[in-house]
Coordinates of N, CA and C in Angstrom, one line a residue:
Y12 N -42.3 72.6 53.7 CA -42.3 72.8 54.8 C -41.0 73.1 55.5
F13 N -40.9 72.8 56.3 CA -39.9 73.4 56.9 C -38.9 74.9 56.7
L14 N -38.7 74.9 55.4 CA -38.1 76.1 54.9 C -38.7 77.2 55.8
L15 N -40.4 76.6 55.5 CA -41.2 78.0 54.8 C -41.6 78.2 56.5
R16 N -41.1 77.2 57.9 CA -41.4 77.6 59.0 C -39.8 77.9 59.2
H17 N -38.8 78.3 59.0 CA -37.1 78.3 60.0 C -37.1 79.9 59.0
F18 N -37.4 80.3 57.4 CA -37.6 81.5 57.2 C -38.7 82.1 58.3
F19 N -39.9 81.9 58.8 CA -40.9 82.6 59.5 C -40.3 82.7 61.1
L20 N -39.7 82.1 61.3 CA -38.8 81.9 62.7 C -38.0 82.5 62.8
L21 N -36.4 82.6 62.2 CA -35.8 83.7 62.0 C -36.8 85.3 61.4
I22 N -38.1 85.6 61.1 CA -38.5 87.1 61.0 C -38.7 87.0 62.5
I23 N -39.1 86.1 62.9 CA -39.4 86.5 64.7 C -38.4 86.8 65.6
V24 N -37.3 86.0 65.4 CA -36.5 86.5 66.1 C -35.8 87.6 66.1
F25 N -35.8 87.6 64.4 CA -34.7 88.8 63.7 C -35.5 90.7 63.5
W26 N -36.9 90.4 63.5 CA -37.9 91.8 63.2 C -38.9 91.2 64.5
L27 N -39.4 90.7 64.7 CA -40.3 90.8 65.9 C -40.0 90.6 67.1
G28 N -39.0 90.4 67.5 CA -37.8 90.3 68.6 C -37.4 91.1 68.8
W29 N -35.9 91.1 68.1 CA -34.1 92.0 68.3 C -35.0 93.5 67.1
Y30 N -35.8 93.5 66.4 CA -35.7 95.0 65.8 C -36.9 95.6 66.1
A31 N -38.6 94.7 66.7 CA -39.3 95.9 67.6 C -39.4 95.5 68.6
S32 N -38.8 94.4 69.7 CA -38.9 94.8 71.0 C -40.0 93.6 71.4
A33 N -41.1 93.6 70.7 CA -42.6 92.6 70.5 C -42.6 91.4 71.4
Q34 N -41.7 91.0 72.6 CA -41.7 90.0 73.4 C -42.7 89.7 74.2
L35 N -43.9 89.3 73.9 CA -44.7 88.8 74.6 C -44.0 88.6 76.4
S36 N -44.7 87.8 77.0 CA -44.3 88.3 78.9 C -45.3 87.6 79.5
I37 N -44.9 87.4 80.7 CA -45.8 86.9 82.1 C -45.7 88.6 82.6
V38 N -44.7 89.6 83.0 CA -45.0 90.6 82.8 C -45.6 91.7 82.4
N39 N -46.3 91.5 81.2 CA -47.2 91.6 80.1 C -48.4 91.8 80.8
V40 N -48.2 89.9 81.2 CA -49.8 89.7 81.3 C -50.8 89.5 82.8
I41 N -49.4 90.1 83.6 CA -49.6 90.4 85.0 C -49.9 92.3 85.1
N42 N -49.4 92.6 84.2 CA -50.0 94.0 83.9 C -51.2 94.4 83.9
Y43 N -51.0 93.6 82.9 CA -53.0 94.0 81.9 C -53.7 93.0 83.3
L44 N -54.0 92.2 83.8 CA -54.3 91.4 85.5 C -54.5 92.4 86.0
Q45 N -53.6 93.3 86.5 CA -53.7 94.2 88.1 C -54.5 95.8 87.1
A46 N -54.1 95.7 86.0 CA -54.8 97.0 85.4 C -56.6 95.7 85.4
L47 N -56.9 95.3 85.3 CA -58.5 94.8 84.9 C -59.5 94.5 86.4
F48 N -58.1 93.5 87.5 CA -58.9 93.3 88.8 C -58.3 94.1 89.4
Q49 N -57.5 95.4 90.0 CA -57.1 95.7 90.9 C -57.1 97.7 90.6
G50 N -57.6 97.8 89.1 CA -58.6 99.4 88.7 C -56.3 100.0 88.7
K51 N -55.3 99.3 88.6 CA -54.7 100.3 88.1 C -54.3 101.0 87.5
G52 N -55.3 101.2 86.2 CA -55.5 101.7 85.1 C -55.3 101.9 83.5
F53 N -55.5 101.6 82.5 CA -55.9 101.0 81.5 C -53.6 101.6 80.4
Q54 N -53.3 102.9 81.0 CA -52.9 104.3 80.5 C -51.6 102.8 79.7
Q55 N -51.6 101.8 80.1 CA -50.1 101.0 79.6 C -50.7 100.2 79.2
F56 N -51.5 99.9 78.7 CA -52.3 99.1 77.3 C -51.1 99.4 76.4
L57 N -51.2 101.7 76.0 CA -50.6 102.0 75.4 C -49.4 102.3 75.0
Y58 N -48.4 102.0 76.1 CA -46.9 102.0 75.8 C -46.6 101.5 75.2
E59 N -47.5 100.4 75.1 CA -46.6 99.2 74.2 C -47.5 98.5 73.5
P60 N -48.1 99.3 72.3 CA -48.6 99.1 71.5 C -49.6 97.9 70.7
L61 N -47.9 97.2 70.2 CA -47.9 96.0 69.7 C -47.6 94.7 69.8
I62 N -47.1 94.9 71.1 CA -47.0 93.3 72.5 C -48.7 93.2 73.0
F63 N -49.5 94.6 72.7 CA -50.9 94.5 73.8 C -51.3 94.1 72.2
I64 N -51.1 94.0 70.8 CA -52.2 93.9 70.0 C -51.9 92.5 70.0
I65 N -50.2 91.9 69.8 CA -50.1 90.7 70.5 C -50.9 89.4 71.3
F66 N -51.0 90.5 72.0 CA -51.6 89.5 73.7 C -52.9 89.2 72.9
L67 N -53.5 90.1 72.4 CA -55.4 90.5 71.8 C -55.0 89.1 70.8
Y68 N -54.6 88.8 70.3 CA -54.0 88.0 69.4 C -54.4 86.5 69.7
T69 N -52.9 86.7 70.6 CA -53.0 84.9 71.9 C -54.1 85.1 71.9
L70 N -55.0 85.9 73.2 CA -56.4 85.4 73.5 C -56.9 84.5 72.5
L71 N -56.9 85.2 71.4 CA -58.3 84.6 70.9 C -57.8 83.5 69.9
S72 N -56.1 83.4 69.8 CA -56.0 82.0 68.8 C -56.0 80.9 70.0
L73 N -56.0 81.4 71.9 CA -55.8 80.3 72.7 C -57.4 79.9 72.5
I74 N -58.1 80.8 72.8 CA -60.1 80.2 72.3 C -59.8 79.5 70.9
I75 N -59.8 79.4 69.9 CA -59.8 79.2 68.8 C -59.0 77.5 68.7
L76 N -57.7 77.5 69.0 CA -56.0 76.9 68.7 C -56.1 76.1 69.6
G77 N -56.1 77.4 71.0 CA -54.8 76.8 71.8 C -53.6 77.0 72.5
R78 N -52.5 77.0 72.8 CA -51.6 77.1 73.2 C -50.6 77.5 72.4
G79 N -50.1 76.9 71.7 CA -49.0 76.4 70.0 C -49.6 77.5 69.4
V80 N -50.3 78.4 69.2 CA -50.1 79.6 68.2 C -49.7 80.2 68.5
F81 N -49.4 80.0 69.9 CA -48.1 81.9 69.9 C -47.1 81.4 70.3
C82 N -46.9 80.0 71.3 CA -45.5 80.0 71.5 C -44.5 79.1 70.3
G83 N -45.7 78.1 70.0 CA -45.3 77.7 68.0 C -44.5 78.4 67.3
W84 N -45.1 79.5 67.4 CA -44.9 80.6 66.4 C -44.8 82.3 66.3
L85 N -45.3 82.7 67.4 CA -44.7 83.7 67.6 C -44.3 84.5 68.8
C86 N -43.2 83.3 69.3 CA -42.4 83.8 70.2 C -41.3 83.6 70.0
P87 N -40.3 85.1 69.9 CA -39.1 85.1 70.3 C -38.2 84.3 70.7
F88 N -38.5 84.9 72.0 CA -37.2 83.9 72.3 C -37.8 82.3 71.9
G89 N -38.5 81.6 71.8 CA -39.3 80.0 71.7 C -38.5 79.4 70.3
A90 N -38.9 81.0 69.2 CA -38.0 80.4 67.8 C -36.1 80.7 68.5
L91 N -35.4 81.2 68.7 CA -34.1 81.4 68.3 C -33.6 80.3 69.8
Q92 N -34.5 79.4 70.7 CA -34.3 78.8 70.7 C -34.3 77.1 70.2
E93 N -35.6 77.6 69.2 CA -35.4 76.5 68.3 C -34.3 76.3 67.0
I94 N -33.8 77.2 66.4 CA -33.2 77.5 65.8 C -32.0 77.4 65.6
L95 N -31.9 77.3 67.3 CA -30.3 77.2 67.7 C -29.8 75.8 67.7
F96 N -31.3 75.0 68.4 CA -31.1 73.6 69.0 C -31.5 72.5 67.3
K97 N -31.7 73.2 65.7 CA -31.7 72.9 64.7 C -29.8 72.9 64.3
I98 N -30.1 74.1 64.0 CA -28.3 74.4 63.9 C -27.4 73.0 64.9
A99 N -27.2 72.5 66.1 CA -26.8 71.7 67.5 C -27.5 70.5 66.6
K100 N -27.8 70.1 66.0 CA -28.5 68.7 65.2 C -27.4 68.7 63.8
K101 N -27.5 69.5 63.3 CA -26.7 70.2 62.6 C -25.7 70.0 62.2
I102 N -24.2 70.0 63.7 CA -23.4 69.6 63.5 C -23.3 68.4 64.4
N103 N -24.3 67.8 64.9 CA -24.4 66.6 65.7 C -24.2 66.4 66.7
L104 N -24.6 67.6 67.7 CA -24.6 68.3 69.1 C -25.1 66.9 69.4
P105 N -24.9 65.8 70.7 CA -26.4 65.4 71.5 C -27.2 65.8 71.5
E106 N -28.2 64.3 71.3 CA -29.0 65.7 72.1 C -29.9 64.4 73.3
I107 N -30.4 65.6 74.4 CA -31.3 64.7 76.0 C -32.2 64.2 75.6
K108 N -32.4 62.9 75.5 CA -33.8 62.3 74.9 C -33.8 61.8 76.6
L109 N -35.0 62.1 77.1 CA -36.4 62.0 78.0 C -37.2 60.9 77.8
S110 N -37.3 60.7 79.1 CA -38.0 59.4 78.8 C -39.7 60.7 78.5
F111 N -40.8 59.7 78.7 CA -42.0 60.4 78.3 C -42.5 60.1 79.6
F112 N -42.3 59.7 81.2 CA -42.6 59.6 81.8 C -41.9 61.2 83.0
I113 N -40.4 60.0 82.3 CA -39.8 61.9 83.0 C -40.4 63.4 82.2
N114 N -40.4 63.5 81.5 CA -41.0 64.8 80.3 C -42.0 65.1 81.2
E115 N -43.0 64.4 81.3 CA -44.3 64.7 81.8 C -44.3 65.0 83.0
R116 N -43.4 64.7 84.5 CA -43.7 65.2 85.4 C -42.8 66.8 85.7
L117 N -41.8 66.5 84.6 CA -41.5 68.5 84.7 C -42.1 69.6 84.2
W118 N -43.4 68.6 83.0 CA -43.9 70.4 82.9 C -44.7 70.9 83.5
M119 N -45.0 70.0 85.3 CA -45.2 70.6 86.1 C -44.5 71.8 86.4
I120 N -43.4 71.9 86.3 CA -42.0 73.1 86.8 C -42.9 73.9 86.6
K121 N -43.4 74.6 85.2 CA -44.1 76.0 84.8 C -45.1 75.9 85.5
Y122 N -45.5 75.2 85.8 CA -47.0 75.9 86.4 C -46.7 76.3 87.8
L123 N -45.6 75.8 88.3 CA -45.8 75.9 89.3 C -44.2 77.7 89.7
T124 N -43.6 77.5 89.0 CA -43.1 79.3 88.9 C -44.1 79.9 88.1
L125 N -45.2 79.4 87.3 CA -46.6 80.4 87.8 C -46.8 81.1 88.4
F126 N -47.6 79.9 89.7 CA -48.2 80.4 90.3 C -46.9 80.8 91.8
L127 N -45.4 81.2 91.5 CA -44.6 82.0 92.6 C -44.4 82.8 92.8
L128 N -44.8 83.5 90.3 CA -44.9 84.3 90.2 C -46.6 85.3 90.5
I129 N -47.3 84.9 90.9 CA -48.8 84.9 90.2 C -49.1 86.4 91.5
V130 N -48.6 85.0 92.6 CA -49.7 84.9 94.2 C -48.7 86.4 94.7
P131 N -47.1 86.0 94.9 CA -46.6 87.8 95.5 C -46.5 89.0 94.3
A132 N -46.9 88.6 93.0 CA -47.5 90.0 92.5 C -48.6 90.8 93.1
F133 N -49.8 90.3 93.3 CA -51.0 90.2 93.7 C -50.7 91.0 94.5
L134 N -49.7 90.4 95.6 CA -49.7 90.6 97.0 C -49.2 91.7 97.1
N135 N -48.5 91.6 96.1 CA -48.1 93.8 96.0 C -46.7 93.2 97.4
L136 N -45.7 92.3 96.9 CA -45.0 92.1 97.7 C -43.6 92.7 96.9
S137 N -42.9 93.3 97.7 CA -41.8 94.5 97.1 C -40.7 94.2 95.9
W138 N -40.3 92.5 96.7 CA -39.7 92.0 95.8 C -40.1 90.9 95.1
S139 N -41.3 90.9 94.7 CA -41.8 89.9 93.8 C -41.5 90.2 92.4
Y140 N -41.1 91.6 91.7 CA -40.3 91.5 90.2 C -39.6 91.2 90.3
Q141 N -39.0 91.3 90.9 CA -37.4 90.1 91.3 C -37.5 89.0 90.3
L142 N -38.1 88.2 90.8 CA -38.7 86.7 90.3 C -39.3 86.8 88.9
L143 N -39.6 88.0 88.4 CA -39.9 87.5 86.8 C -38.5 87.9 86.7
E144 N -37.3 87.9 86.4 CA -35.8 87.7 85.8 C -35.9 86.0 85.2
I145 N -36.8 85.1 86.2 CA -36.5 84.2 85.4 C -36.8 83.7 83.9
E146 N -37.8 84.9 82.9 CA -38.1 84.1 81.7 C -36.8 85.1 81.2
P147 N -36.0 84.5 80.7 CA -34.3 85.1 79.8 C -34.8 86.1 79.3
F148 N -36.5 86.4 78.6 CA -37.1 87.8 77.8 C -35.9 88.6 77.0
K149 N -36.1 89.1 78.7 CA -35.8 90.4 78.6 C -33.6 90.9 78.1
T150 N -33.5 90.1 78.6 CA -32.0 89.9 79.0 C -32.0 88.9 77.0
A151 N -32.1 88.0 76.1 CA -31.7 87.2 75.1 C -33.0 88.9 74.5
I152 N -33.8 88.7 74.0 CA -34.4 89.7 73.2 C -34.2 91.5 73.2
T153 N -35.2 91.8 74.0 CA -35.9 93.2 73.9 C -34.5 93.8 74.6
S154 N -33.2 93.7 75.6 CA -31.8 94.0 75.8 C -30.7 93.9 74.9
H155 N -30.7 93.1 74.0 CA -30.0 91.8 72.8 C -28.6 91.6 74.1
F156 N -28.9 91.2 75.2 CA -28.1 91.2 76.2 C -27.0 91.8 76.1
Q157 N -27.2 93.0 76.1 CA -26.9 94.2 76.9 C -27.3 94.8 78.3
R158 N -26.8 93.2 79.5 CA -26.9 93.1 80.9 C -26.1 93.4 82.0
S159 N -25.9 93.3 82.7 CA -24.9 92.6 83.4 C -25.0 91.7 83.8
I160 N -23.6 90.7 84.4 CA -23.1 89.0 84.2 C -23.7 88.8 84.2
P161 N -25.2 88.8 85.9 CA -25.5 87.6 86.2 C -26.9 86.9 84.8
Y162 N -27.5 88.5 84.7 CA -28.8 87.9 83.4 C -28.1 88.1 82.5
T163 N -27.1 88.1 81.7 CA -26.6 87.6 80.6 C -25.9 86.2 80.4
F164 N -25.4 85.7 81.9 CA -24.6 84.6 82.1 C -26.2 83.7 82.0
Y165 N -27.2 83.8 82.9 CA -28.8 83.1 83.4 C -28.7 83.0 81.2
A166 N -29.4 84.0 81.0 CA -30.4 83.3 79.7 C -29.2 82.7 78.3
L167 N -27.9 82.6 78.4 CA -26.9 81.7 78.0 C -27.4 80.6 78.1
I168 N -27.0 80.5 79.5 CA -26.7 78.7 80.4 C -28.2 78.6 80.1
I169 N -29.3 79.2 80.0 CA -31.1 78.1 79.2 C -30.3 78.0 77.6
L170 N -30.1 78.8 76.9 CA -29.8 78.6 75.5 C -29.3 77.0 75.1
V171 N -28.1 77.2 76.1 CA -26.4 76.5 76.0 C -27.3 74.8 76.1
I172 N -28.2 75.0 77.6 CA -29.3 73.8 77.4 C -30.1 73.7 76.8
G173 N -30.6 74.7 75.2 CA -31.7 73.9 74.7 C -30.7 73.8 73.1
L174 N -29.8 73.7 73.1 CA -28.9 73.3 72.0 C -29.0 71.6 72.2
F175 N -29.3 71.3 73.2 CA -29.4 69.7 73.4 C -30.7 69.0 74.0
S176 N -32.0 70.2 74.1 CA -33.0 69.6 74.6 C -33.9 70.5 74.0
E177 N -34.7 70.2 72.7 CA -35.5 70.9 71.7 C -36.5 72.2 72.9
R178 N -36.6 73.3 73.0 CA -37.0 73.7 73.7 C -37.5 74.0 75.3
F179 N -35.5 73.8 76.0 CA -35.9 73.1 76.9 C -36.5 74.5 77.8
F180 N -36.5 76.0 78.2 CA -37.0 76.5 78.6 C -38.7 76.6 78.6
C181 N -39.1 76.7 77.0 CA -40.1 76.7 77.0 C -41.5 75.4 77.2
R182 N -41.0 74.1 77.5 CA -41.5 72.9 77.6 C -41.4 73.1 79.3
F183 N -40.2 73.4 79.9 CA -40.4 72.7 82.2 C -40.5 73.8 82.7
I184 N -40.0 75.3 81.9 CA -39.6 76.4 83.1 C -41.1 77.3 82.9
C185 N -41.1 78.0 81.1 CA -41.4 79.3 80.9 C -43.1 79.3 82.0
P186 N -43.2 80.5 82.9 CA -44.1 81.0 83.0 C -45.7 81.4 82.5
L187 N -45.4 82.0 80.8 CA -45.9 82.1 80.1 C -46.4 81.6 79.5
G188 N -45.4 80.3 79.8 CA -46.2 78.6 78.5 C -47.2 78.1 79.4
A189 N -46.9 78.5 80.4 CA -48.0 77.7 82.0 C -49.1 78.1 81.3
F190 N -49.1 79.8 81.7 CA -50.8 80.6 81.5 C -51.6 80.3 80.3
L191 N -50.7 81.1 79.0 CA -51.4 80.0 78.2 C -51.5 78.5 78.2
A192 N -51.4 78.2 78.5 CA -51.8 76.1 78.3 C -52.8 76.3 79.6
F193 N -53.1 76.9 80.6 CA -53.5 76.2 81.0 C -54.8 77.7 80.8
I194 N -54.7 78.2 80.1 CA -56.5 79.3 79.8 C -57.1 79.0 78.2
G195 N -55.9 77.8 77.6 CA -56.5 77.3 76.2 C -56.4 76.0 76.8
K196 N -56.4 75.7 77.5 CA -57.0 73.9 78.1 C -58.6 74.1 77.1
I197 N -59.2 74.4 76.9 CA -60.6 74.5 76.3 C -60.7 75.2 75.1
H198 N -60.5 75.2 73.8 CA -60.7 75.1 72.4 C -61.3 74.7 71.5
L199 N -61.9 75.2 70.6 CA -62.5 74.9 70.3 C -62.6 74.0 68.9
F200 N -60.5 74.1 68.4 CA -60.9 73.5 67.2 C -59.0 72.8 67.5
N201 N -59.3 71.2 66.6 CA -58.3 71.2 67.0 C -57.9 71.2 65.7
I202 N -56.2 70.8 64.4 CA -56.1 71.0 63.5 C -55.1 69.8 63.0
I203 N -55.4 68.6 64.6 CA -53.8 68.2 64.2 C -54.4 66.6 64.5
P204 N -55.2 66.4 63.0 CA -56.3 64.8 62.8 C -55.5 63.9 63.2
R205 N -56.2 62.8 63.9 CA -55.5 61.3 63.9 C -56.2 60.0 63.8
R206 N -55.0 59.6 63.1 CA -56.0 57.7 62.4 C -56.2 56.9 63.8
I207 N -56.8 55.5 64.2 CA -56.9 54.4 64.6 C -56.1 54.3 65.1
E208 N -55.0 53.7 63.7 CA -54.2 53.3 63.9 C -52.4 54.0 64.9
C209 N -53.5 55.4 65.4 CA -52.0 55.9 66.2 C -52.1 55.7 67.4
G210 N -50.4 55.4 67.9 CA -50.2 55.2 68.9 C -50.8 53.3 69.0
N211 N -51.4 52.7 68.2 CA -51.6 51.6 68.3 C -51.6 50.9 67.0
P212 N -51.1 50.5 66.0 CA -49.8 50.0 66.2 C -48.6 51.0 66.0
C213 N -49.1 52.6 65.0 CA -47.8 53.3 64.8 C -47.7 54.5 66.2
H214 N -46.4 54.9 66.1 CA -45.6 55.1 66.7 C -45.0 56.5 65.9
L215 N -45.0 56.3 64.7 CA -44.9 57.6 64.5 C -44.2 59.1 64.7
C216 N -45.8 59.8 64.7 CA -45.6 61.1 64.8 C -44.9 60.9 66.0
E217 N -45.1 60.4 67.1 CA -44.8 60.1 68.9 C -43.7 60.6 68.4
K218 N -42.4 59.5 67.8 CA -40.8 59.6 67.2 C -40.8 61.0 67.0
S219 N -41.2 62.1 66.0 CA -41.5 63.0 65.4 C -41.4 64.0 66.4
C220 N -42.3 64.0 67.3 CA -42.5 65.2 67.9 C -41.2 65.7 68.8
P221 N -40.3 67.0 68.2 CA -39.8 67.5 68.5 C -39.7 67.7 70.8
V222 N -41.4 68.2 71.2 CA -41.7 68.7 72.3 C -42.1 67.3 73.1
Q223 N -41.8 65.6 72.5 CA -43.1 65.3 73.3 C -43.9 65.6 74.2
A224 N -45.0 65.5 73.0 CA -46.4 66.1 73.7 C -47.7 65.1 72.9
I225 N -47.0 64.0 73.0 CA -47.8 62.7 72.3 C -46.8 61.6 72.9
S226 N -47.9 61.0 73.0 CA -48.0 60.5 74.6 C -48.1 58.7 73.3
E227 N -47.8 58.4 74.4 CA -47.3 56.7 73.7 C -48.6 55.9 73.3
E228 N -49.6 56.1 73.2 CA -51.0 55.9 73.2 C -51.5 57.0 72.0
G229 N -50.8 57.8 71.3 CA -51.4 58.5 69.7 C -51.7 60.0 70.4
K230 N -52.1 59.8 72.0 CA -53.0 60.5 71.8 C -51.7 62.2 72.1
I231 N -52.3 63.5 71.5 CA -51.5 64.9 71.6 C -51.9 65.2 73.2
N232 N -51.5 65.8 73.8 CA -51.5 66.6 74.8 C -51.0 68.7 74.2
M233 N -52.2 68.9 74.1 CA -52.9 69.4 73.3 C -52.1 71.4 74.0
N234 N -52.4 70.4 75.7 CA -51.2 72.0 76.3 C -49.9 72.1 76.7
E235 N -49.5 71.2 75.5 CA -47.4 70.9 75.8 C -47.0 70.9 74.1
C236 N -48.7 71.4 72.9 CA -47.8 71.0 72.2 C -48.0 72.3 71.3
F237 N -46.3 72.8 70.9 CA -46.4 74.0 70.5 C -46.9 74.1 68.8
Q238 N -47.9 72.9 68.0 CA -48.0 73.4 66.8 C -47.6 73.3 65.9
C239 N -45.6 72.2 65.5 CA -44.8 73.1 65.0 C -45.5 72.5 63.7
L240 N -46.6 71.2 63.8 CA -47.1 70.2 62.6 C -46.2 69.2 62.0
D241 N -45.1 69.1 62.8 CA -44.1 68.0 62.2 C -44.8 66.7 62.4
C242 N -45.4 66.3 63.4 CA -46.0 65.5 63.1 C -47.4 65.2 62.1
L243 N -47.4 66.4 61.5 CA -48.7 66.6 60.4 C -48.1 66.2 58.9
V244 N -46.9 66.7 58.8 CA -45.8 66.4 57.9 C -45.7 65.1 57.8
D245 N -45.7 63.9 58.5 CA -45.2 63.1 59.2 C -47.0 62.3 59.0
Y246 N -47.9 62.8 59.2 CA -48.8 62.4 59.1 C -49.6 62.3 57.5
Q247 N -49.1 63.1 56.2 CA -49.6 63.0 55.6 C -49.0 62.5 54.7
D248 N -47.5 62.3 54.8 CA -47.1 61.4 54.1 C -46.9 59.7 53.8
T249 N -47.4 59.6 52.6 CA -46.9 58.5 52.4 C -46.6 57.3 51.8
K250 N -44.4 57.9 52.4 CA -43.7 57.8 51.8 C -42.9 56.9 53.6
K251 N -43.9 57.3 54.3 CA -43.5 56.9 56.1 C -44.7 56.7 57.2
C252 N -45.6 57.3 56.7 CA -47.2 57.0 57.7 C -47.1 55.7 57.1
P253 N -47.1 55.0 58.3 CA -47.5 53.4 58.2 C -48.9 53.3 57.5
P254 N -49.4 53.7 58.2 CA -51.0 53.5 57.7 C -51.2 54.1 56.4
L255 N -51.1 54.9 56.0 CA -50.9 55.8 54.1 C -50.0 54.5 53.6
V256 N -48.9 54.2 53.8 CA -48.2 53.1 52.8 C -48.8 51.9 52.7
L257 N -49.3 51.6 53.8 CA -50.1 50.1 54.0 C -51.6 50.3 52.7
K258 N -52.0 51.6 53.0 CA -52.7 51.8 51.8 C -52.0 52.2 50.7
S259 N -51.3 52.1 50.5 CA -51.3 52.7 49.1 C -50.7 51.2 48.5
K260 N -49.9 49.9 49.3 CA -49.7 48.9 48.3 C -51.2 48.3 48.1
S261 N -51.7 48.4 49.1 CA -53.3 47.5 48.2 C -53.6 47.6 47.6
I262 N -53.9 49.3 47.0 CA -54.3 49.6 46.1 C -53.3 49.3 44.8

């Protein structure tokens, strides 16, 4: 599974991101919303057809499964962060471990970021689009780092921090992630099962979640879950999952 996932992430970075330049961003979302609510025309939907297709697919997946389908599997910048973090672990760089209490409160930063971007954009303030550079997507993905020093330095700083904290930008800053989490709060299905032992006494999935989306009680916060399925791998592992180990011993 891990080989398949990382092979897929490499395709997302190299083909969808760097080759096709199909990085969905909050800029696209704002443009689409302005077209719908401010009558700014729908021609822009045709300027970047692949991004628009990804946007439609993302909306559909939000309704069915929540935020994680895009953030965990289709975002080139997110995939780049995850790959670099895995490489950092292989060379034994230290990982910054936050307590769940701090992690939970840092989640709110991205919602604040989303608010600070959306409101000025809809008020048509001239400086509002400068704020959109908080997303390093244009620099790191669509421009291949071929931008002026401040933008390139900012993107590199985000990636360097991500070497020590997996998907740092996605978890705590990304306004697009906040938008998707907000819209995806109500979704039809949950593909990640839980057992009665999850959280009490078992904490295996909580420990294995790379983005700390599982609480000490064993509940998964689907607004923060990237559906990487690491926990599901452990959940199905008869040699690691304590309830399954006990069950096999009783048999």
